[in-house]
Amino acid sequence: MASDSSADRQRIAQQRLSIIAGHLQRPPPVNGRDSTIRAAECKGQESKQPEVSGGGRTVPKRRQEVMKWNGWGYNDSRFLFNKKGQAEFTGKRYRLSGMIIPGLKDWMESTFGATLQHKTTTTPILNSSAVQPPALNEAFVDELKSTGIPFSHDAEDRVFRAHGHCLHEIFALREGKVGRVPDMVVWPNCHNDVVKIVELACKHSVCLIPYGGGTSVSSALECPQEETRTIVSLDTSQMNRILWIDEKNLTAHVEAGIIGQDLERLLNQNGYCTGHEPDSMEFSSLGGWVATRASGMKKNIYGNIEDLVVHIKMVTPRGVIEKSCQGPRMSTGPDIHHFIMGSEGTLGVVTEVTMKIRPVPEYQKYGSVVFPNFEMGVACLREVAKQRCAPASIRLMDNEQFKFGHALKPQVSSIFTSFLDGLKKFYITKFKGFDPSRLCVATLLFEGDREKVLQHEKQVYDIAAKFGGLAAGEDNGQRGYMLTFVIAYLRDLGMDYYVIGESFETSVPWDRVLDICRNVKARIIRECKEKGVQFAPLSTCRVTQTYDAGACVYFYFAFNYRGLSDPLHVYEQVEHAAREEILANGGSLSHHHGVGKLRKEWMRETISDVGMGMLKSVKDYVDPNNIFGNRNLL
């Protein structure tokens, strides 16, 4: 790895910080001492410098202490059917926690043919003997020890970082099947630690796979079976500080390992937010957002990750990549940030990011609209986009997703509330004549100055009315967004009862939205039937983000696999066919999930031969010995 003059870089950094120190926020005292404005310093045990922002971390080094090793989310949170056969959600972390969900059992039975009598078994505890012993590069380990950077080759630590959350990854773990896993895990505490790790990896020919939040759904974290070198998982979770906040320019300089919910919490304590809220924000990391070109549900106001990033620092085998200033825009050839964003761990490790921040919005209001059918809902979203008046978030569910959302409604304790719900249903279906088998719902979220929010709300509802939309209340809108963070737990419940499923997404021009929704859903149903699936599958979609020239569409499909000898193979065939259908209908390979290894077979036709050559040339120059050897993208 090419070496940098760290003394010069530190001197320059201090000079620049001293110039802007007049408008950098001085953080509150830590442990009774005033924090100081300074360049990023390592926070290893030997450091006595106070931290600008940190503490109360969501993710410990041993993630398995709080999170499932073979499923989604926290150990104490899950859907289950209690002794009375009622669905409930355990734990205390979510608004749905501790509540009974009376409609879920009937929905699962009627949708999938699943029954409580047909239950699968899962491996509750990892059998360490099923994990291959680590193949360690002893010279690398010896030099790593001298740096004081923490590392582990414990089986549980290694297995946890060997996978993301693709269906096939979790399905295998539930059956106790463990494939190739990293040989060791290393936890850098700061940028300088990463520089040392990459230098040692280059020196000793060790393969590095960066690991952020572990929420990948593209097989990006899987260890290549053909890799013969020692594989080291570089876990960035301990790089989780906000290094400074610049109140005049409204930017924050943040370590890339910070988890989304921690970033927002720490910024909120200082009166700010990023507004970047992907569905995975509870567990995904800032570095992961950059590496996959992430998108959040409130991008209409705050932008996607490429709109929020001002400056990126990344460590590569050739050295550190970063721009010389933090200006909002530069005309200096192709933007190097766009080589970094979307690189999916193939070029290096993102260590620090400067992001735009905004004051926490004064006012937030949820809403929902019922449309007579999906076509009218899409037309409304198109008009909202055309008039450029989209709220922070607007998401349109098709009829199947509407029914699904209704099945997740918790038990109401008030007779009056139940009566009102019945009255609303009567008004919409009987008085207004909406067909329950065709109607669909859009959920809305408005943020900003109270007066402007109310004006904005009126504008959007007036547009909706022109397309037959009826206001359906704040509660439905708020519940829709609340379910965002618990819906991922449902896949684990499904697998308990022979139901497997997945979600995938695309972006598509407006004139293709209806066709792609119709054709992909129909293709999934047809493929399931041809592949011998004995029960009708769930095949559904929603429009989640809107743009001037198109929209993001999310598809969900699931089926009961009882009677199939190799359900995973059938699932993979159906998903492959669905992706082919998306591309044939003018959709993109991915809107925000990324490519990984799961979708890279389509990269050449997606970006052309020349485009692939350009990416490969960058890879060959930046990482000629394939130190970052996860084999994503290319």
XYZ file of C-alpha atoms in Angstrom:
634
model
C 0.000 0.000 0.000
C 1.317 3.464 -0.876
C 2.223 5.377 2.293
C 1.017 8.919 3.076
C 2.923 11.514 5.032
C 0.753 11.305 8.129
C 2.528 14.241 9.824
C 1.868 16.526 6.834
C -1.710 15.357 6.543
C -2.290 15.949 10.245
C -0.726 19.432 10.018
C -2.882 20.348 7.017
C -5.992 18.980 8.705
C -5.273 21.031 11.831
C -4.729 24.149 9.724
C -8.040 23.714 7.961
C -9.863 23.012 11.188
C -8.385 26.105 12.813
C -9.704 28.199 9.919
C -13.275 26.973 10.332
C -13.196 26.500 14.115
C -15.111 29.746 14.540
C -18.276 28.132 13.269
C -17.815 24.543 14.372
C -20.155 23.634 17.182
C -18.364 23.058 20.428
C -19.836 19.837 21.773
C -21.113 19.521 25.334
C -18.609 18.565 28.023
C -17.721 14.895 28.228
C -17.038 13.547 31.718
C -16.907 17.102 33.022
C -14.262 18.273 30.532
C -14.683 20.644 27.604
C -14.296 18.929 24.246
C -12.027 20.597 21.736
C -12.181 20.996 17.989
C -9.528 18.779 16.470
C -8.658 16.580 13.528
C -9.851 12.996 13.671
C -7.827 11.022 16.175
C -7.819 7.338 16.954
C -9.868 6.446 19.998
C -7.975 3.329 21.045
C -7.427 2.618 24.708
C -4.261 4.681 24.780
C -6.053 7.853 23.672
C -6.950 10.328 26.412
C -8.759 12.766 24.128
C -12.484 13.250 24.793
C -14.879 12.135 22.080
C -17.040 14.629 20.238
C -20.044 12.331 19.982
C -20.403 8.684 20.858
C -21.608 6.359 23.557
C -24.793 4.376 23.894
C -23.922 2.326 20.848
C -26.554 0.024 19.370
C -24.051 -2.514 18.028
C -21.554 -4.199 20.377
C -18.515 -6.087 19.095
C -20.263 -9.358 19.885
C -23.407 -8.628 17.925
C -24.855 -12.017 18.806
C -25.394 -10.742 22.366
C -28.296 -8.574 21.165
C -29.048 -9.745 17.620
C -30.113 -13.027 16.021
C -27.388 -15.068 14.361
C -29.848 -16.796 12.015
C -32.660 -14.293 11.531
C -33.539 -10.617 11.424
C -33.091 -8.100 14.201
C -32.981 -8.195 17.967
C -32.990 -11.436 19.938
C -35.939 -10.294 22.056
C -38.158 -9.232 19.137
C -40.071 -11.679 16.961
C -43.511 -12.659 15.709
C -44.957 -15.839 17.141
C -48.242 -17.621 17.711
C -49.011 -17.921 21.410
C -50.711 -20.826 23.172
C -54.111 -19.469 22.160
C -53.073 -19.475 18.503
C -52.949 -15.690 18.396
C -50.129 -13.837 16.676
C -48.139 -11.445 18.802
C -44.918 -9.478 18.575
C -42.533 -9.918 21.487
C -40.135 -7.530 23.218
C -40.460 -3.880 24.182
C -38.557 -2.080 21.429
C -41.344 -1.248 18.965
C -44.813 0.247 19.112
C -46.144 -3.144 18.041
C -44.260 -4.957 20.820
C -46.441 -6.864 23.259
C -49.534 -6.493 21.077
C -51.879 -9.172 19.762
C -52.384 -9.184 15.985
C -55.707 -11.004 15.561
C -55.822 -11.006 11.734
C -52.390 -12.432 10.967
C -53.217 -16.122 11.494
C -56.235 -16.039 9.165
C -54.269 -14.076 6.572
C -51.427 -16.618 6.568
C -53.857 -19.518 6.293
C -55.920 -17.981 3.486
C -52.954 -16.543 1.572
C -50.490 -19.443 1.768
C -52.439 -22.460 2.965
C -50.148 -22.464 6.010
C -51.378 -23.963 9.262
C -50.079 -23.950 12.821
C -49.958 -27.754 12.680
C -47.249 -27.690 10.000
C -44.209 -26.173 11.652
C -40.551 -26.391 10.683
C -37.622 -26.888 13.009
C -34.671 -24.525 13.230
C -31.195 -24.688 14.722
C -31.441 -22.475 17.832
C -27.748 -22.386 18.735
C -24.739 -22.375 16.454
C -22.812 -25.635 16.547
C -19.204 -24.410 16.544
C -17.982 -27.796 15.352
C -19.857 -27.200 12.074
C -17.607 -24.191 11.395
C -14.353 -24.804 9.563
C -11.275 -23.932 11.690
C -9.690 -20.611 10.701
C -6.914 -20.697 8.135
C -4.756 -17.949 9.586
C -1.865 -16.113 7.998
C 0.361 -16.196 11.070
C 2.680 -13.409 9.890
C -0.325 -11.116 9.405
C -1.712 -12.037 12.840
C 1.624 -11.431 14.555
C 1.984 -7.952 13.074
C -1.668 -7.154 13.764
C -1.115 -7.979 17.444
C 1.619 -5.353 17.629
C -0.856 -2.642 16.529
C -3.222 -3.250 19.443
C -6.206 -3.409 17.094
C -8.783 -5.899 18.484
C -9.451 -9.098 16.536
C -11.090 -12.489 17.010
C -11.223 -15.893 15.367
C -14.114 -17.110 17.540
C -16.580 -19.223 15.542
C -19.653 -17.149 16.472
C -17.956 -13.869 15.546
C -16.880 -15.296 12.200
C -20.240 -16.842 11.274
C -22.131 -13.657 12.133
C -20.090 -11.755 9.534
C -20.238 -14.421 6.838
C -23.693 -13.481 5.587
C -26.228 -10.775 4.949
C -29.982 -11.294 4.861
C -30.739 -12.942 1.539
C -33.261 -15.735 1.857
C -30.782 -18.471 0.951
C -28.315 -17.230 3.571
C -30.807 -17.245 6.446
C -32.510 -20.458 5.292
C -29.176 -22.301 5.415
C -28.325 -20.965 8.874
C -31.711 -22.028 10.231
C -30.853 -25.550 9.089
C -27.434 -25.347 10.755
C -25.556 -25.242 7.444
C -22.454 -23.055 7.490
C -20.341 -22.512 4.389
C -17.111 -20.559 3.927
C -16.740 -17.968 6.690
C -14.085 -15.333 7.426
C -11.030 -16.694 9.187
C -10.956 -13.786 11.582
C -12.715 -10.529 12.452
C -10.901 -7.264 13.117
C -12.385 -4.128 14.712
C -10.623 -0.866 13.775
C -11.391 2.092 16.016
C -10.609 4.865 13.528
C -9.327 5.748 10.076
C -5.682 5.244 11.058
C -6.438 1.720 12.264
C -7.917 0.915 8.856
C -4.788 2.248 7.144
C -2.670 -0.127 9.258
C -4.927 -3.112 8.552
C -4.916 -2.519 4.786
C -1.144 -2.055 4.744
C -0.681 -5.369 6.566
C -3.165 -7.114 4.264
C -1.218 -5.916 1.234
C 2.081 -6.953 2.780
C 0.898 -10.475 3.633
C -1.618 -11.065 0.794
C -4.703 -11.306 2.982
C -8.261 -10.898 1.625
C -10.343 -8.161 3.298
C -14.150 -7.984 3.273
C -15.576 -4.771 4.794
C -18.563 -5.300 7.110
C -20.872 -2.502 8.233
C -24.375 -3.293 9.440
C -24.719 -6.715 7.827
C -28.097 -5.936 6.231
C -27.047 -6.734 2.650
C -29.609 -8.510 0.459
C -27.320 -9.067 -2.529
C -24.969 -11.839 -1.282
C -22.331 -9.105 -0.971
C -20.970 -10.443 2.333
C -20.673 -14.089 1.338
C -17.086 -15.332 1.302
C -16.076 -16.548 -2.166
C -15.772 -20.333 -2.061
C -12.728 -20.240 -4.337
C -10.744 -17.865 -2.078
C -7.664 -19.646 -0.714
C -6.114 -16.742 1.193
C -6.941 -15.877 4.791
C -10.207 -13.904 4.749
C -10.516 -11.081 7.296
C -13.861 -9.439 8.013
C -13.138 -5.757 8.677
C -15.971 -4.755 11.018
C -16.357 -0.957 11.131
C -18.900 -0.885 13.979
C -16.498 0.637 16.501
C -15.867 3.609 14.200
C -19.050 5.295 15.304
C -18.388 8.915 16.309
C -19.615 12.208 14.968
C -16.258 13.972 14.733
C -17.621 17.462 14.268
C -20.708 19.455 13.389
C -20.414 22.598 11.281
C -23.432 24.773 12.026
C -22.776 27.470 9.422
C -22.411 25.055 6.510
C -24.846 22.528 7.981
C -22.528 19.549 7.627
C -21.338 16.809 9.965
C -18.147 14.773 9.700
C -18.873 11.207 10.782
C -17.059 7.902 11.072
C -18.478 5.455 8.552
C -19.216 2.594 10.926
C -21.999 4.431 12.733
C -25.428 2.779 12.537
C -28.301 4.799 11.097
C -30.401 5.009 14.237
C -27.370 6.070 16.303
C -26.430 8.754 13.789
C -29.916 10.253 13.885
C -30.130 10.024 17.684
C -26.801 11.800 18.215
C -27.606 14.473 15.653
C -31.075 14.960 17.147
C -29.479 15.646 20.531
C -27.800 18.632 18.872
C -30.942 19.721 17.022
C -30.105 18.222 13.620
C -30.872 15.267 11.368
C -29.739 13.845 8.044
C -33.233 12.779 7.020
C -31.762 9.638 5.453
C -34.003 6.795 6.601
C -33.702 3.569 4.626
C -35.939 0.767 5.870
C -32.819 -0.867 7.337
C -31.651 2.228 9.251
C -31.913 0.428 12.597
C -28.954 -1.761 11.675
C -27.328 -0.495 8.453
C -24.254 1.728 8.553
C -23.260 5.026 6.968
C -20.388 3.315 5.151
C -22.775 0.699 3.823
C -25.101 3.416 2.528
C -22.212 4.971 0.613
C -20.913 1.641 -0.690
C -24.328 0.632 -2.085
C -25.730 4.025 -3.217
C -28.547 3.804 -0.698
C -31.902 5.541 -0.769
C -34.157 6.544 2.123
C -37.910 6.797 2.392
C -37.728 10.600 2.904
C -35.506 11.259 -0.100
C -38.067 13.689 -1.579
C -36.902 16.329 0.915
C -33.438 15.196 1.934
C -32.212 13.358 -1.157
C -30.560 9.989 -1.698
C -27.115 9.268 -0.278
C -25.389 10.753 -3.354
C -27.240 14.019 -2.680
C -26.251 14.077 1.001
C -22.548 13.286 0.725
C -20.132 16.226 0.647
C -16.831 14.444 1.254
C -15.660 10.820 1.526
C -12.439 9.341 2.840
C -11.647 5.799 1.703
C -8.614 3.597 2.359
C -7.506 1.517 -0.631
C -4.456 -0.665 -1.344
C -3.034 2.288 -3.331
C -3.537 4.772 -0.507
C -6.245 7.107 0.765
C -8.765 8.623 -1.661
C -10.319 11.968 -0.737
C -10.912 15.381 -2.253
C -8.866 18.395 -1.203
C -11.812 20.482 -0.002
C -15.390 20.185 1.159
C -16.950 22.431 -1.458
C -20.544 21.630 -2.452
C -19.623 20.942 -6.087
C -16.467 20.623 -8.172
C -15.764 20.595 -11.909
C -12.554 18.583 -11.824
C -13.195 15.748 -14.217
C -15.349 12.722 -13.351
C -16.427 12.851 -9.717
C -14.271 10.409 -7.737
C -17.123 10.078 -5.247
C -18.993 8.179 -7.918
C -16.199 5.617 -8.119
C -16.596 5.118 -4.361
C -20.390 5.184 -4.072
C -21.698 1.848 -5.265
C -18.272 0.165 -5.143
C -19.644 -2.424 -2.678
C -16.395 -3.114 -0.838
C -14.407 -3.957 -3.973
C -12.003 -0.997 -3.869
C -11.436 -0.216 -0.211
C -13.005 0.807 3.090
C -14.969 4.028 3.543
C -13.767 5.439 6.883
C -15.163 8.972 7.206
C -17.975 10.883 5.509
C -19.023 14.522 5.595
C -22.792 14.763 5.183
C -25.320 17.513 4.808
C -27.506 17.943 7.868
C -30.719 19.873 8.495
C -32.385 21.237 11.623
C -34.846 18.740 13.068
C -38.188 19.583 11.407
C -40.550 21.660 13.491
C -43.618 19.676 12.489
C -44.356 16.174 11.224
C -47.696 14.865 10.044
C -48.765 11.492 8.659
C -51.580 10.842 6.248
C -53.118 8.262 3.940
C -55.279 8.157 0.828
C -57.471 5.335 -0.472
C -57.783 5.012 -4.239
C -60.380 2.950 -6.124
C -57.607 1.018 -7.887
C -53.843 0.860 -8.379
C -53.976 2.586 -11.769
C -55.565 5.715 -10.253
C -53.018 5.653 -7.428
C -50.087 5.554 -9.844
C -51.614 8.373 -11.892
C -51.877 10.466 -8.733
C -48.244 9.835 -7.783
C -47.206 10.759 -11.317
C -49.055 14.075 -11.066
C -47.566 14.813 -7.653
C -44.090 14.189 -9.093
C -44.873 16.311 -12.154
C -45.907 19.241 -9.962
C -42.845 18.632 -7.747
C -44.899 18.733 -4.588
C -44.170 15.285 -3.173
C -44.191 15.098 0.628
C -41.161 13.724 2.503
C -42.504 10.257 1.716
C -45.318 8.946 -0.427
C -45.729 5.200 -0.925
C -48.460 3.389 -2.819
C -49.428 -0.181 -1.916
C -51.310 -2.464 -4.273
C -54.422 -4.322 -3.120
C -52.562 -7.392 -1.849
C -50.267 -5.239 0.253
C -53.244 -3.316 1.564
C -54.775 -6.596 2.762
C -51.439 -7.620 4.233
C -51.170 -4.336 6.131
C -54.715 -4.773 7.399
C -53.819 -8.266 8.674
C -51.034 -6.699 10.764
C -53.396 -4.340 12.545
C -53.090 -4.820 16.328
C -56.049 -5.654 18.511
C -58.015 -2.549 19.513
C -59.008 -2.149 23.132
C -61.695 0.440 22.474
C -65.161 -0.483 21.222
C -65.457 3.079 19.906
C -62.259 2.702 17.851
C -63.540 -0.586 16.434
C -66.850 1.089 15.575
C -65.054 3.937 13.791
C -62.980 1.469 11.765
C -66.148 -0.306 10.690
C -67.753 2.999 9.791
C -64.789 3.994 7.621
C -64.881 0.653 5.840
C -68.639 1.012 5.228
C -68.186 4.553 3.896
C -65.418 3.576 1.478
C -66.828 0.287 0.183
C -70.602 0.807 0.344
C -71.209 4.541 0.163
C -68.340 5.394 -2.194
C -68.502 2.076 -4.044
C -64.827 1.085 -3.814
C -64.244 -2.585 -4.608
C -62.382 -4.158 -1.622
C -60.559 -6.465 -4.029
C -59.168 -3.558 -6.092
C -58.707 -0.542 -3.833
C -55.204 0.525 -2.821
C -53.685 2.897 -0.280
C -50.971 5.540 -0.307
C -49.247 6.476 2.944
C -47.895 9.997 3.363
C -45.411 11.769 5.592
C -45.044 15.559 5.663
C -42.212 17.382 7.449
C -41.154 20.996 7.913
C -42.548 24.308 9.056
C -46.084 23.774 10.404
C -47.796 26.325 8.194
C -46.007 25.087 5.074
C -46.781 21.469 5.940
C -50.499 22.226 6.184
C -50.426 24.054 2.843
C -48.445 21.204 1.288
C -50.882 18.659 2.693
C -53.840 20.454 1.123
C -52.103 20.565 -2.253
C -51.405 16.818 -2.234
C -54.917 15.875 -1.072
C -56.435 18.140 -3.743
C -54.432 16.285 -6.398
C -55.453 12.920 -4.924
C -59.124 13.896 -5.090
C -58.815 14.439 -8.849
C -57.876 10.762 -9.145
C -60.683 9.483 -6.935
C -58.606 9.435 -3.761
C -60.209 9.707 -0.338
C -58.354 10.864 2.756
C -58.048 7.852 5.068
C -56.589 9.452 8.179
C -53.337 9.997 10.011
C -53.486 6.730 11.967
C -53.318 4.568 8.852
C -50.378 6.571 7.552
C -48.472 6.427 10.817
C -49.132 2.704 11.213
C -47.858 2.101 7.685
C -44.507 3.700 8.498
C -44.332 2.012 11.887
C -44.661 -1.370 10.160
C -41.598 -0.516 8.051
C -39.339 -1.529 10.911
C -41.087 -4.748 11.942
C -42.043 -6.194 8.579
C -38.594 -7.757 8.120
C -39.265 -9.927 11.184
C -42.186 -11.556 9.371
C -39.985 -13.595 7.062
C -38.655 -15.518 10.076
C -42.238 -16.280 11.158
C -43.064 -17.453 7.644
C -40.124 -19.853 7.616
C -41.409 -21.314 10.890
C -44.462 -22.485 8.905
C -43.001 -23.514 5.514
C -43.372 -20.090 3.879
C -40.358 -18.508 2.174
C -40.253 -15.107 0.562
C -38.165 -12.141 -0.438
C -38.380 -8.551 -1.622
C -36.520 -6.921 -4.495
C -36.702 -3.544 -6.171
C -36.141 -1.653 -9.392
C -36.483 1.824 -10.856
C -38.482 2.403 -13.981
C -39.740 5.285 -16.180
C -43.262 6.478 -15.398
C -44.731 5.124 -18.641
C -43.580 1.606 -17.691
C -44.699 1.519 -14.042
C -48.070 -0.160 -14.583
C -46.724 -2.637 -17.128
C -43.797 -3.686 -14.965
C -46.014 -4.130 -11.906
C -48.548 -6.221 -13.798
C -46.065 -8.316 -15.780
C -43.632 -9.106 -12.969
C -46.405 -10.169 -10.593
C -47.948 -12.356 -13.284
C -44.549 -13.874 -14.128
C -43.980 -14.825 -10.475
C -47.360 -16.576 -10.295
C -46.745 -18.395 -13.583
C -43.227 -19.500 -12.638
C -44.363 -20.827 -9.266
C -47.047 -22.923 -10.924
C -44.633 -24.289 -13.547
C -42.038 -25.123 -10.888
C -44.478 -27.263 -8.913
C -45.418 -24.928 -6.070
C -48.638 -26.479 -4.773
C -50.108 -23.351 -3.187
C -50.822 -20.011 -4.870
C -47.992 -17.560 -4.110
C -48.209 -14.048 -2.745
C -47.118 -11.666 -5.502
C -47.423 -8.000 -4.674
C -45.794 -4.601 -5.143
C -45.657 -1.007 -4.018
C -44.294 2.243 -5.416
C -41.907 3.615 -2.793
C -39.987 6.569 -4.244
C -40.902 9.014 -6.985
C -38.761 11.088 -9.345
C -39.336 13.511 -12.197
C -38.743 10.760 -14.747
C -39.825 7.587 -12.957
C -40.281 5.685 -9.737
C -38.900 2.926 -7.548
C -41.047 -0.199 -7.375
C -40.676 -2.825 -4.659
C -41.874 -6.389 -5.280
C -42.636 -8.966 -2.611
C -43.267 -12.622 -3.253
C -43.631 -15.624 -1.003
C -44.991 -19.163 -1.212
C -45.701 -22.247 0.867
C -42.992 -24.772 0.015
C -44.529 -27.902 1.520
C -44.178 -30.727 -0.980
C -41.055 -29.318 -2.677
C -37.868 -31.358 -2.396
C -35.583 -28.350 -2.997
C -37.492 -25.174 -2.127
C -34.454 -22.913 -2.303
C -33.715 -23.959 -5.886
C -37.326 -23.276 -6.861
C -37.222 -19.908 -5.124
C -33.983 -18.942 -6.896
C -35.439 -19.930 -10.280
C -38.534 -17.790 -9.654
C -36.517 -14.805 -8.463
C -34.203 -15.099 -11.478
C -37.200 -15.132 -13.817
C -38.685 -12.107 -12.041
C -35.444 -10.158 -12.513
C -35.390 -11.105 -16.202
C -38.951 -9.817 -16.472
C -37.996 -6.542 -14.789
C -35.159 -5.962 -17.262
C -37.342 -6.941 -20.224
C -39.911 -4.360 -19.112
C -37.439 -1.493 -18.955
C -36.572 -1.638 -15.263
C -33.143 -1.197 -13.712
C -31.063 -3.960 -12.165
C -31.392 -2.263 -8.778
C -32.600 1.055 -7.394
C -30.828 0.891 -4.023
C -30.109 -2.692 -2.875
C -27.005 -2.925 -5.024
C -25.595 -5.754 -7.115
C -23.315 -7.868 -4.924
C -22.828 -11.365 -6.250
C -26.549 -12.078 -6.549
C -27.201 -9.856 -9.567
C -23.784 -9.400 -11.140
C -24.554 -11.757 -14.064
C -26.656 -8.922 -15.523
C -24.074 -6.154 -15.043
C -22.625 -6.312 -18.551
C -25.974 -5.887 -20.276
C -26.890 -3.208 -17.731
C -23.879 -0.893 -18.202
C -22.374 -2.219 -21.507
C -19.052 -3.891 -22.327
C -17.251 -0.563 -22.248
C -18.792 0.303 -18.893
C -17.627 -3.010 -17.452
C -14.159 -2.336 -18.845
C -14.072 1.038 -17.103
C -15.017 -0.511 -13.743
C -12.461 -3.260 -14.177
C -9.742 -0.742 -15.041
C -10.418 1.172 -11.834
C -10.349 -2.055 -9.837
C -7.080 -3.167 -11.464
C -5.380 0.129 -10.667
C -6.687 0.695 -7.148
C -6.472 -2.938 -6.026
C -4.156 -4.837 -8.407
C -3.774 -7.820 -6.058
C -7.498 -8.076 -5.261
C -7.016 -7.479 -1.535
C -10.669 -6.458 -1.382
C -11.695 -9.782 -2.822
C -15.422 -10.131 -2.099
C -15.972 -10.476 -5.887
C -19.007 -8.194 -5.953
C -20.055 -6.341 -9.125
C -17.396 -7.691 -11.524
